[in-house]
CSV table of C-alpha atoms in Angstrom, one decimal:
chain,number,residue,atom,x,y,z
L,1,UNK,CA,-12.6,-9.5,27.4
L,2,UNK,CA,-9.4,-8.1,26.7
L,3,UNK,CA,-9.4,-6.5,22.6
L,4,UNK,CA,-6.7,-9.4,21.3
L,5,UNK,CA,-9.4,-11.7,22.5
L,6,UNK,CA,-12.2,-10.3,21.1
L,7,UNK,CA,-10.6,-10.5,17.9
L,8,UNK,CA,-9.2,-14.2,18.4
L,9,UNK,CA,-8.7,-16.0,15.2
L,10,UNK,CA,-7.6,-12.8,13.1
L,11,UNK,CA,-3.9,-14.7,12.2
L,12,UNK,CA,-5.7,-17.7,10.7
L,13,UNK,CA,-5.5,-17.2,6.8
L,14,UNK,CA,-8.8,-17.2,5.0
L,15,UNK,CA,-8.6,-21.2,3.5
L,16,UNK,CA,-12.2,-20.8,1.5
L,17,UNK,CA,-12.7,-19.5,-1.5
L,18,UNK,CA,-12.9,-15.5,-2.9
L,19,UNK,CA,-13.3,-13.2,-5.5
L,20,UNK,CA,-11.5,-10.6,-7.0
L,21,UNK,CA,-13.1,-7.6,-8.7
L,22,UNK,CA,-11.0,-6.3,-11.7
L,23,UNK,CA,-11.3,-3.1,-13.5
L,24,UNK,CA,-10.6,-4.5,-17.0
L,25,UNK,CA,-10.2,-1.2,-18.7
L,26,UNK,CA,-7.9,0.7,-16.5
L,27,UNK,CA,-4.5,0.8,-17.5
L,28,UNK,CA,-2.4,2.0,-20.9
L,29,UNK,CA,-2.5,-0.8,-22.8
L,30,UNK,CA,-5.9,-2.7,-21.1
L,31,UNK,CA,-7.5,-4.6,-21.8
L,32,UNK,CA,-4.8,-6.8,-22.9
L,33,UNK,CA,-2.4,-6.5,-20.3
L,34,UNK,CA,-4.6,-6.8,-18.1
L,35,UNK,CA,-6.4,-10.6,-19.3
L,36,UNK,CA,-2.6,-11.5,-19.7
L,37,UNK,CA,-1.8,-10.7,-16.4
L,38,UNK,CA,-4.8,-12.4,-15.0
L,39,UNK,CA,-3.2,-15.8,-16.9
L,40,UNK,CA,0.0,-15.4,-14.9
L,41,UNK,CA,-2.0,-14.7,-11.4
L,42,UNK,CA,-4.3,-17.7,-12.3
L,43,UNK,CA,-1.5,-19.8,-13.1
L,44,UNK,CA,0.4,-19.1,-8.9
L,45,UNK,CA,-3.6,-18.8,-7.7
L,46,UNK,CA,-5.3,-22.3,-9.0
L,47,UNK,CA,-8.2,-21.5,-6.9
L,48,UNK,CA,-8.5,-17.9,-7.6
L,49,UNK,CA,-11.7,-16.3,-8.8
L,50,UNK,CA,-12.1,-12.7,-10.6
L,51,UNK,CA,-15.2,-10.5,-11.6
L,52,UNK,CA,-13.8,-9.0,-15.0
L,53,UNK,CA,-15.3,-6.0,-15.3
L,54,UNK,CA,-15.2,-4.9,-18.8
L,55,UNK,CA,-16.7,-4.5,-22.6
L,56,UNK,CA,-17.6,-8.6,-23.1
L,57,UNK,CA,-16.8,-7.6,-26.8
L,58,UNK,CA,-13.2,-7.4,-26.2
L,59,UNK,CA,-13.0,-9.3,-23.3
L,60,UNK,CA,-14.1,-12.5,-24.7
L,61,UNK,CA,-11.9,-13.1,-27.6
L,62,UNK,CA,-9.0,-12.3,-25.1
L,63,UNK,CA,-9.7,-14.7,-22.2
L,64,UNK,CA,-10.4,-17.5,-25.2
L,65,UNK,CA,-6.7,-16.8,-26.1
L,66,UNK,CA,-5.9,-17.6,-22.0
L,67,UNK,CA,-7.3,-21.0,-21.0
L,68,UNK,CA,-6.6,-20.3,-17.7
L,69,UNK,CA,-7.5,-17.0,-17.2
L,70,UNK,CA,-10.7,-17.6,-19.1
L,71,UNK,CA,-11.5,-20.5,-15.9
L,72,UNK,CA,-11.0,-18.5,-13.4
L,73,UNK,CA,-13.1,-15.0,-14.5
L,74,UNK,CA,-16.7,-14.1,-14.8
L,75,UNK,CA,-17.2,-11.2,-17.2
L,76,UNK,CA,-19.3,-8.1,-15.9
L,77,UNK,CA,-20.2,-5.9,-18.9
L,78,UNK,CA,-20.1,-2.3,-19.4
L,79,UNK,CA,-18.8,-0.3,-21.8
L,80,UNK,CA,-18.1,3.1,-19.6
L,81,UNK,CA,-14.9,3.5,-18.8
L,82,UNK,CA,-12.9,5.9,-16.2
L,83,UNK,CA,-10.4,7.5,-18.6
L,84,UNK,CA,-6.9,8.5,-17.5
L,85,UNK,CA,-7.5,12.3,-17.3
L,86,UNK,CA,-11.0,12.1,-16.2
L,87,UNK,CA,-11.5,14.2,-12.9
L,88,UNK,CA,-12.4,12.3,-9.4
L,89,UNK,CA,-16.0,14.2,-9.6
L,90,UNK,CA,-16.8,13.3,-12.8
L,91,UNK,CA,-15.7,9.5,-12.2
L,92,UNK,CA,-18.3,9.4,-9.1
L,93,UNK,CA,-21.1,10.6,-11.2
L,94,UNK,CA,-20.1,7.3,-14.0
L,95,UNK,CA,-22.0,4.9,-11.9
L,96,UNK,CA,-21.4,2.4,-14.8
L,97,UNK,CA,-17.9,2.7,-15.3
L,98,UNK,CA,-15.9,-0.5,-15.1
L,99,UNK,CA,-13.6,0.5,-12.0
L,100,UNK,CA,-17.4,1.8,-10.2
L,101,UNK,CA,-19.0,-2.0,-10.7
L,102,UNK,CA,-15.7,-3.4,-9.6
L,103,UNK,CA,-15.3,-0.9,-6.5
L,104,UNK,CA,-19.6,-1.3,-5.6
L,105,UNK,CA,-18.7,-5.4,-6.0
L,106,UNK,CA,-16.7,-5.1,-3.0
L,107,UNK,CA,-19.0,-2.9,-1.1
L,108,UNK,CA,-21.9,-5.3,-1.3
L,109,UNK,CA,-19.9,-8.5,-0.2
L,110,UNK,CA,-19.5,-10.4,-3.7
L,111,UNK,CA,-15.8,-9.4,-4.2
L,112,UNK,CA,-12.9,-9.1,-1.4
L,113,UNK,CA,-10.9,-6.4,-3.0
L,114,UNK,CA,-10.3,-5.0,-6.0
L,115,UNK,CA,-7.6,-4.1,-8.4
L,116,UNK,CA,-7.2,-1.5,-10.6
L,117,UNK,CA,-4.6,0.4,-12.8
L,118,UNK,CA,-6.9,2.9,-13.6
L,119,UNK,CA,-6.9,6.4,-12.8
L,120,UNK,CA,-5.5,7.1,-9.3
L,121,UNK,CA,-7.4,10.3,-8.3
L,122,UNK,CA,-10.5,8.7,-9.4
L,123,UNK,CA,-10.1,5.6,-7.7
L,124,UNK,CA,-9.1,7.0,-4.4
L,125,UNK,CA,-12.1,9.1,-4.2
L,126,UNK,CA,-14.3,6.2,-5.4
L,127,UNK,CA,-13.2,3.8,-2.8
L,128,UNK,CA,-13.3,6.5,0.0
L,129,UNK,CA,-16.9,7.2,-0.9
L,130,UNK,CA,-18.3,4.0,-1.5
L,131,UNK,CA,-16.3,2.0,0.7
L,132,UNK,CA,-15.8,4.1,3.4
L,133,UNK,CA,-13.0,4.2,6.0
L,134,UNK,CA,-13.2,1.4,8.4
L,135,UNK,CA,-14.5,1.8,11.7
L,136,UNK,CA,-11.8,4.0,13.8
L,137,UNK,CA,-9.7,5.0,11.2
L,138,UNK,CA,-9.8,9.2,10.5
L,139,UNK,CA,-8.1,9.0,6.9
L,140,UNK,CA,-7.3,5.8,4.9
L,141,UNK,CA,-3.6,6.2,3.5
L,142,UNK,CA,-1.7,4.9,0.1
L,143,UNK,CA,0.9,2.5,1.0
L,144,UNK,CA,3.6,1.0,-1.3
L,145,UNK,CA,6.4,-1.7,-1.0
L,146,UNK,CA,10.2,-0.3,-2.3
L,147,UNK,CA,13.9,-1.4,-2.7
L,148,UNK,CA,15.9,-1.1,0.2
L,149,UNK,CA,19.7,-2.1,0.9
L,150,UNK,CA,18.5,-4.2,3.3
L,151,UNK,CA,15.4,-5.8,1.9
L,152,UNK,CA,12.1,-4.4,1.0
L,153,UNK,CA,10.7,-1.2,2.6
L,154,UNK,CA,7.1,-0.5,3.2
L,155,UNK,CA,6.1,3.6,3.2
L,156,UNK,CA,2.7,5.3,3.5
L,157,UNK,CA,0.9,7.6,3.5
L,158,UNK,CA,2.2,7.9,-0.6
L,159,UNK,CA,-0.3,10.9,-1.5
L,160,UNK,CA,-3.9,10.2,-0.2
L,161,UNK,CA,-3.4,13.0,2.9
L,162,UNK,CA,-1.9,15.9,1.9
L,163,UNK,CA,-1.8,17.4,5.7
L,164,UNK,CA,-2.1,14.5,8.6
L,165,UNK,CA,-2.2,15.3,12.4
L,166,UNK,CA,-1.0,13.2,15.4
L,167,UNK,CA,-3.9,10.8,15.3
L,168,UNK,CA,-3.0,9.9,10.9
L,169,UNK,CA,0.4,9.2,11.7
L,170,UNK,CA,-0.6,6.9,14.8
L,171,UNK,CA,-3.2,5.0,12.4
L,172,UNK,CA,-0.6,5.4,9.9
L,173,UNK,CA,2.1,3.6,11.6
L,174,UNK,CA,-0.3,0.6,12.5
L,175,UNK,CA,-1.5,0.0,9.3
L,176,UNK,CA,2.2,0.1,8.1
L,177,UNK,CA,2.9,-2.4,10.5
L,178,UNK,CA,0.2,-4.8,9.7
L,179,UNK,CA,1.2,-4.2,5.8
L,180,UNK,CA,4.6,-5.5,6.4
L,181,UNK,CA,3.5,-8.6,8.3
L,182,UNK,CA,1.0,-9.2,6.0
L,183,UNK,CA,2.8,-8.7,2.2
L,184,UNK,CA,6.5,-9.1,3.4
L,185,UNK,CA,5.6,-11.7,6.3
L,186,UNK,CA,7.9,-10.1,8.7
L,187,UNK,CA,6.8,-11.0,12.9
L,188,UNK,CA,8.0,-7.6,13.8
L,189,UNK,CA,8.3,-5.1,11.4
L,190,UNK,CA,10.5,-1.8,12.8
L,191,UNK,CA,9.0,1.2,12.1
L,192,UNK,CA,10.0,4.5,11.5
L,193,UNK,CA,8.8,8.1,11.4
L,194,UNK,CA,10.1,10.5,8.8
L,195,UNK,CA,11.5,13.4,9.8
L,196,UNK,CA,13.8,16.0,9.4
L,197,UNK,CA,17.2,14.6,11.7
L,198,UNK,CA,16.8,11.2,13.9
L,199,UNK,CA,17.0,13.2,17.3
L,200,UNK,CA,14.0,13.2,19.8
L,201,UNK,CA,13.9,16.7,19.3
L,202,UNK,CA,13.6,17.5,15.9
L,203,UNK,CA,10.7,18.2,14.0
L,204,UNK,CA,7.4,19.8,15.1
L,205,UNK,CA,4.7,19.2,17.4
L,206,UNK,CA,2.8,16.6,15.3
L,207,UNK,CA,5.8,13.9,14.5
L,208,UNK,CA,6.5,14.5,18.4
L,209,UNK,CA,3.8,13.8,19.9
L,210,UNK,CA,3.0,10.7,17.5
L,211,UNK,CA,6.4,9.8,18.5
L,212,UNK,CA,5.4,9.2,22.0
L,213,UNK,CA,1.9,7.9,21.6
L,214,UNK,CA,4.1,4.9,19.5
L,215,UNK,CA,6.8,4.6,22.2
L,216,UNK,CA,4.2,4.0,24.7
L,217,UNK,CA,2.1,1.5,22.6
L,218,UNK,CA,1.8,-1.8,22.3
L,219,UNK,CA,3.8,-1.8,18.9
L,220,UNK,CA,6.3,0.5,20.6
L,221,UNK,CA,9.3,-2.0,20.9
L,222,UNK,CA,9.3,-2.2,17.2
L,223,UNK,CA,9.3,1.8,17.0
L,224,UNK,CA,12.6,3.0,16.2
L,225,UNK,CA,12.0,6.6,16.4
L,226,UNK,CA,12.4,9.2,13.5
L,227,UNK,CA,14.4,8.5,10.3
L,228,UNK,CA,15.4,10.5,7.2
L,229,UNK,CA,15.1,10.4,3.8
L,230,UNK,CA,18.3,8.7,3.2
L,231,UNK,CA,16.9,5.9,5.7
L,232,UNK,CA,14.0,5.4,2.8
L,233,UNK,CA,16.4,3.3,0.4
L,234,UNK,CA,19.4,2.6,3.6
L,235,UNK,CA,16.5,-0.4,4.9
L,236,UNK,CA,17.3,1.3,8.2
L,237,UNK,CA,13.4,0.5,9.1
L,238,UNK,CA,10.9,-1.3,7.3
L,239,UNK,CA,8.6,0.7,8.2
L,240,UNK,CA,8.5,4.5,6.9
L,241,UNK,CA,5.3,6.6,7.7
L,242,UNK,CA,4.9,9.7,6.9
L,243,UNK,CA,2.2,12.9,5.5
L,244,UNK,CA,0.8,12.4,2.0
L,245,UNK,CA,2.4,15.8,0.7
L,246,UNK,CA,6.4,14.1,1.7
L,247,UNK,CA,5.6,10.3,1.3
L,248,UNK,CA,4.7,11.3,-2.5
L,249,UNK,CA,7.4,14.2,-3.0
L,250,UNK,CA,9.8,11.1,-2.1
L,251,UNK,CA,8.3,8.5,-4.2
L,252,UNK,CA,8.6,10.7,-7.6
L,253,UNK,CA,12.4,11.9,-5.9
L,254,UNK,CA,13.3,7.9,-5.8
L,255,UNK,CA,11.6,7.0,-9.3
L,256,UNK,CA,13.7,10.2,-11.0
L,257,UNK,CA,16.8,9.2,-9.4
L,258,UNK,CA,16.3,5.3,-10.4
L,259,UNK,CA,15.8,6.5,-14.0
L,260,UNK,CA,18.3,9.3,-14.4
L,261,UNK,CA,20.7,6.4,-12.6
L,262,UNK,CA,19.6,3.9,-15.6
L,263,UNK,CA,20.3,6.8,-18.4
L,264,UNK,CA,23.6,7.5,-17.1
L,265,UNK,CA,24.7,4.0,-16.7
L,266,UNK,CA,23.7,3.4,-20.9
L,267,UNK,CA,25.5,6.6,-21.5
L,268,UNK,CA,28.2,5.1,-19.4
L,269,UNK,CA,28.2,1.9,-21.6
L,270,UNK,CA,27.4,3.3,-24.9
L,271,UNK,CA,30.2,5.7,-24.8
L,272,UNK,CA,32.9,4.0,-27.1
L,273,UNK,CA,34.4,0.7,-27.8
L,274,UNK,CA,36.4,-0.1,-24.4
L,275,UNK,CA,32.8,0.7,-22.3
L,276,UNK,CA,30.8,-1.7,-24.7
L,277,UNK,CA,33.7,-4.2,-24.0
L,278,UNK,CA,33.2,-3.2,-20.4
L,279,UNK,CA,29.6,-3.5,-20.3
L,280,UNK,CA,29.9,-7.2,-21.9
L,281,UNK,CA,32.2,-8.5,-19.0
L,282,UNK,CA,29.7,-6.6,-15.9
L,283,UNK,CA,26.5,-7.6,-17.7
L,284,UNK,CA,25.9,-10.2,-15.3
L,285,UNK,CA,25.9,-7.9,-12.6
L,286,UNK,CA,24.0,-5.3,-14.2
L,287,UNK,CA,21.3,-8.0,-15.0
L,288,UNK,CA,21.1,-9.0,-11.7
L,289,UNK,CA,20.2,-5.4,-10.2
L,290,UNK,CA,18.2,-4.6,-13.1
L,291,UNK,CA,15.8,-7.3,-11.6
L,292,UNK,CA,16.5,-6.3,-8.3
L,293,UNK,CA,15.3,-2.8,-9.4
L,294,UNK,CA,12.7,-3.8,-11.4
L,295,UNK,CA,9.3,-1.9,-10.8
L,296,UNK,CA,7.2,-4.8,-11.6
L,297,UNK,CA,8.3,-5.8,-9.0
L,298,UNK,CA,7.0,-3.4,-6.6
L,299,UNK,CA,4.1,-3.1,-8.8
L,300,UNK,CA,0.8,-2.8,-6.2
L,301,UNK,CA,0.0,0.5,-4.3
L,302,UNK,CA,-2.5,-0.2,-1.6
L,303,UNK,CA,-5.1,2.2,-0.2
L,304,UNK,CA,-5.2,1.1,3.6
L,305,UNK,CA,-7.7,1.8,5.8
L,306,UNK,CA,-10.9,1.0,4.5
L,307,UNK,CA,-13.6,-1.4,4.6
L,308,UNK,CA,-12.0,-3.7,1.5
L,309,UNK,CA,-8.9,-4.1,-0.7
L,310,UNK,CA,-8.6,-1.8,-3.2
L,311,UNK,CA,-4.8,-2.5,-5.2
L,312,UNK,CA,-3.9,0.3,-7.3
L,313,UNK,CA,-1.6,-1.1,-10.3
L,314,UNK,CA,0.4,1.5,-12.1
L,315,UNK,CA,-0.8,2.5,-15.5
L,316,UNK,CA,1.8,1.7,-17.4
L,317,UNK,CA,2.9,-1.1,-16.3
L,318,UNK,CA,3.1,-4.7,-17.9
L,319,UNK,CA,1.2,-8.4,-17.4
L,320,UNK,CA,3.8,-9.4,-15.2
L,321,UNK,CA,3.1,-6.5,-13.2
L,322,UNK,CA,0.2,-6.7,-12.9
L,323,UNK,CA,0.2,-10.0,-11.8
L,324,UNK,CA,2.0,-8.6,-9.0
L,325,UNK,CA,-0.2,-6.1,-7.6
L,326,UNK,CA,-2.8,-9.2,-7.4
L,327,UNK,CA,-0.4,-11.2,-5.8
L,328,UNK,CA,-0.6,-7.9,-3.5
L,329,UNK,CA,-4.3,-7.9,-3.5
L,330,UNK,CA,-4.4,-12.1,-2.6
L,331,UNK,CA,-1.6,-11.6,0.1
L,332,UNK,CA,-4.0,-8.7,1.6
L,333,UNK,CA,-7.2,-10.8,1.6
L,334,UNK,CA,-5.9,-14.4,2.7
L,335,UNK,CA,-4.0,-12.6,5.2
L,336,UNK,CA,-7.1,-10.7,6.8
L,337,UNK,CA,-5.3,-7.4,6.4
L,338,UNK,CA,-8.6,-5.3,7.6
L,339,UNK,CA,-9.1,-7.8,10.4
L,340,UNK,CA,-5.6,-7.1,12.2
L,341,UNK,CA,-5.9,-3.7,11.4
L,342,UNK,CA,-9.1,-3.4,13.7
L,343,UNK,CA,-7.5,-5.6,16.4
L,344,UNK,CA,-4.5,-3.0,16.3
L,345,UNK,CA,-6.5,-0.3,16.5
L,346,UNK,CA,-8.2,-1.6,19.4
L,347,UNK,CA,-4.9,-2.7,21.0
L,348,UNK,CA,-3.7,1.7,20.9
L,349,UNK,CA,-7.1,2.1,22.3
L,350,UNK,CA,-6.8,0.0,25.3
L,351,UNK,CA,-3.2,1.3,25.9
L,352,UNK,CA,-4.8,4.8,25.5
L,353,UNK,CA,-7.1,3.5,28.5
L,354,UNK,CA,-3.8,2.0,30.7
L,355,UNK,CA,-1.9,4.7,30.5
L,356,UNK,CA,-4.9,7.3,31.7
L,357,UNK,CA,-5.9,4.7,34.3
L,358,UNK,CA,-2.2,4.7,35.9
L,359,UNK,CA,-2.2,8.9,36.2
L,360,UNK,CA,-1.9,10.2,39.1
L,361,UNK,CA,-4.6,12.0,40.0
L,362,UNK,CA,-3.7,16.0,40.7
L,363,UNK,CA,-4.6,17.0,44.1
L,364,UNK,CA,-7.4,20.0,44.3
L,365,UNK,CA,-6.0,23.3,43.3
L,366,UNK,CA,-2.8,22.0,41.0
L,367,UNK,CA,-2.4,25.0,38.3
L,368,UNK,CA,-0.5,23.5,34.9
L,369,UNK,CA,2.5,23.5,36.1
L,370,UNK,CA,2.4,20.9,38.8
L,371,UNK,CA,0.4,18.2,36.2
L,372,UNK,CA,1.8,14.9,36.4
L,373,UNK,CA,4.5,14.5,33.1
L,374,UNK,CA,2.9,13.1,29.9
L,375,UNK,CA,-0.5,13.8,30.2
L,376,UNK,CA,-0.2,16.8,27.6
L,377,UNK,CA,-1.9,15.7,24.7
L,378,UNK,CA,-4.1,12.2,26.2
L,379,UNK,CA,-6.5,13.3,24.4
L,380,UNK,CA,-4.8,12.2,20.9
L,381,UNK,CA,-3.7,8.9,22.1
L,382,UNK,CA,-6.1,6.7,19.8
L,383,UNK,CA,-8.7,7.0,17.9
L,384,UNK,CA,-11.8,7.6,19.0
C-alpha cells in the first residue's frame, strides 16, 4: 500500500464537532480581549466550542456581557497564571497555570488545539514537552503568515530552532507547504529556501543539500530553489523556510521597517499645512494599505510539527485579532493540518526509498571517486 493510500481521506475536512482550548489569561489586556475576541470568532464559527481556561471570577461577568461567546465556552477554573516575564522552566513546574490546563486539554484528546497569547518561551517549551513532536518530525518549527506584493507569504521556522540541519529544513519546507494549502488554500504552494544569493551554488552545505533532497521530492515541482531576503515581502514564493536564528532576525527587521515606514509617513503628513491638505486628498489610499498592513491581520503564529494545534496570538494585540489567530487555529483543525503533514512526511520517505532503490549498485572495489553521482548524503533524505 502505497503512503497516499494509507493515509486516504486526509483532504476531507473534519464536518463534526470540536473544541478549542483557550488560555484566558494570556495576553496584555486578558481577560477581556480575549472573551471579546471569542464573541467575534463565535459569531463566523456558529458551531464552535471553547474550554475557557481562566479565573471563573472574572470570566463570568465577562462572557454574561457576550451572549454568544457565553454559548459557545465552558469555563475551566484556575487562578495561576503564566506571566509575561516568567521563565520557560518555571512555567513547566505551574502545572495549574491556565495556558498548562489548556495545553494538557489537548494532550488528553478533549481539545483540538489550543490558542494562546501568552508568553511565547513558555508556551513553546510547554507544548514541546507535553505535546511532543509528531511522529517523524526532529524539531517542530514557528510558522507565520505575512504581507507580500503578491499576496500572503507563509515563513517558518520564526524562532523555535536556533541552529537546523538538512533534515529541519526538509521537514521545514513540508510543513510550510501543507500550512499554505491549509490557511491560504493554495493547490500548490511554491516554496522557497532562504539564502544568501538565488544561485545553486550559494550558501553552505546544509541549504545545499536540503536543496536537492526538495528537488528530487515529491513536492519538488513546486520548489523554486533559494530566495533572498528581499524575496520575503517581493511574494516571489509563498513559501519561505528557513533556521530559527534568520526566520526571527527577519520577522523583527520587517516589523521595524513597517513601523519606522508608519512614523515617517505621520511626520510626512503632519509637517505643515499643504501635507495635511495632502494627506486629506490620499487618505483613501492610505486607508486602504493601512488595512492591507494591518497586523491583526496576520495575527496567529503557529508552532508546526507536533501532535496538536497550538496558535500563538501576539500579546498585545486586540479582539479582532485575536479572533484571527482562532480563525488560524479553526482553519488548522478542519483542515487536518497534522494529518497531511504525516502523509507528507511519508511521501519524502518513500521517495527517499525510490531514489536508493534506482542506484546503481558500485561494482567490487570502487574507491569514492568512481560512486555513482548523488548518493552523497542518502543518508539525510527523510526522516527516519
Amino acid at each position: 500500500m502505497s503512503a497516499s493510500n494509507a493515509l486516504r481521506g486526509t483532504d476531507a475536512p473534519v464536518t463534526g464537532p470540536f473544541t478549542l482550548a483557550v488560555d484566558a489569561m494570556g495576553g496584555d489586556r486578558a481577560p477581556d480581549m480575549v472573551v471579546h475576541g471569542l464573541e467575534y470568532a463565535a459569531e463566523r464559527h456558529p458551531a464552535a466550542k471553547f474550554l475557557l481556561v481562566g479565573d471563573e471570577a472574572l470570566l463570568a461577568p465577562l462572557l454574561a456581557r457576550y451572549k454568544r461567546a457565553k454559548a459557545a465556552c465552558t469555563i475551566r477554573h484556575t487562578t495561576e497564571v503564566v506571566s509575561n516575564d516568567m521563565k520557560p522552566t518555571a512555567a513547566l513546574r505551574s502545572r495549574k497555570s491556565s495556558m498548562r490546563i489548556a495545553i494538557d486539554a489537548v494532550a488528553s484528546g478533549e481539545a483540538a488545539g489550543v490558542v494562546s497569547a501568552g508568553n511565547t518561551g513558555a508556551l513553546l517549551a510547554l507544548a514541546k514537552i507535553v505535546l511532543k513532536a509528531l511522529p517523524g518530525i526532529d524539531r517542530p518549527a514557528m510558522a507565520a503568515i505575512g504581507p507580500s506584493a503578491r499576496g500572503d507569504v507563509v515563513m517558518l521556522d520564526l524562532g523555535a530552532n536556533v541552529q537546523c540541519d538538512v533534515r529541519n529544513l526538509v521537514e521545514f519546507a513540508v510543513m510550510g507547504d501543507v500550512f499554505a494549502r491549509t490557511v491560504l488554500g493554495l493547490t500548490a504552494p511554491s516554496i522557497g529556501l532562504l539564502n544568501v544569493g538565488s544561485e545553486e551554488l550559494k550558501g553552505d552545505e546544509t541549504v545545499r543539500e536540503a536543496a536537492d533532497i526538495l528537488r528530487a521530492s515529491h513536492i519538488g515541482p513546486q520548489f523554486h530553489g533559494f530566495v533572498e531576503g528581499h524575496d520575503i515581502t517581493a511574494g516571489t514564493t509563498d513559501v519561505v523556510v528557513t533556521d530559527g536564528f534568520t526566520g526571527n532576525v527577519a520577522l523583527k527587521t520587517g516589523e521595524g521597517a513597517m513601523k519606522l515606514m508608519g512614523e515617517l509617513l505621520r511626520q510626512v503628513f503632519t509637517s505643515g499645512i499643504i501635507a495635511k491638505i495632502a494627506y486629506l486628498l490620499v487618505r483613501p489610499g492610505l486607508d486602504r494599505l493601512r488595512e492591507w498592513l494591518d497586523p491583526r491581520r496576520y495575527n496567529g503564529a503557529v508552532m508546526v510539527g507536533l501532535n496538536g494545534v497550538v496558535v500563538k496570538s501576539h500579546g498585545g494585540t486586540d479582539a479582532q485579532g485575536f479572533a484571527h489567530a482562532i480563525d488560524v487555529a479553526m482553519d488548522m483543525v478542519v483542515h487536518r493540518f497534522n494529518d497531511r503533514i504525516r502523509e507528507d512526511l511519508a511521501r519524502i520517505a518513500l521517495d527517499k526509498n525510490r531514489t536508493a532503490e534506482a542506484q546503481p549498485v558500485a561494482s567490487v572495489g570502487a574507491g569514492p571517486g568512481d560512486a555513482p553521482p548523488g548518493t552523497a548524503g542518502d543518508t539525510h533524505l527523510a526522516p527516519a
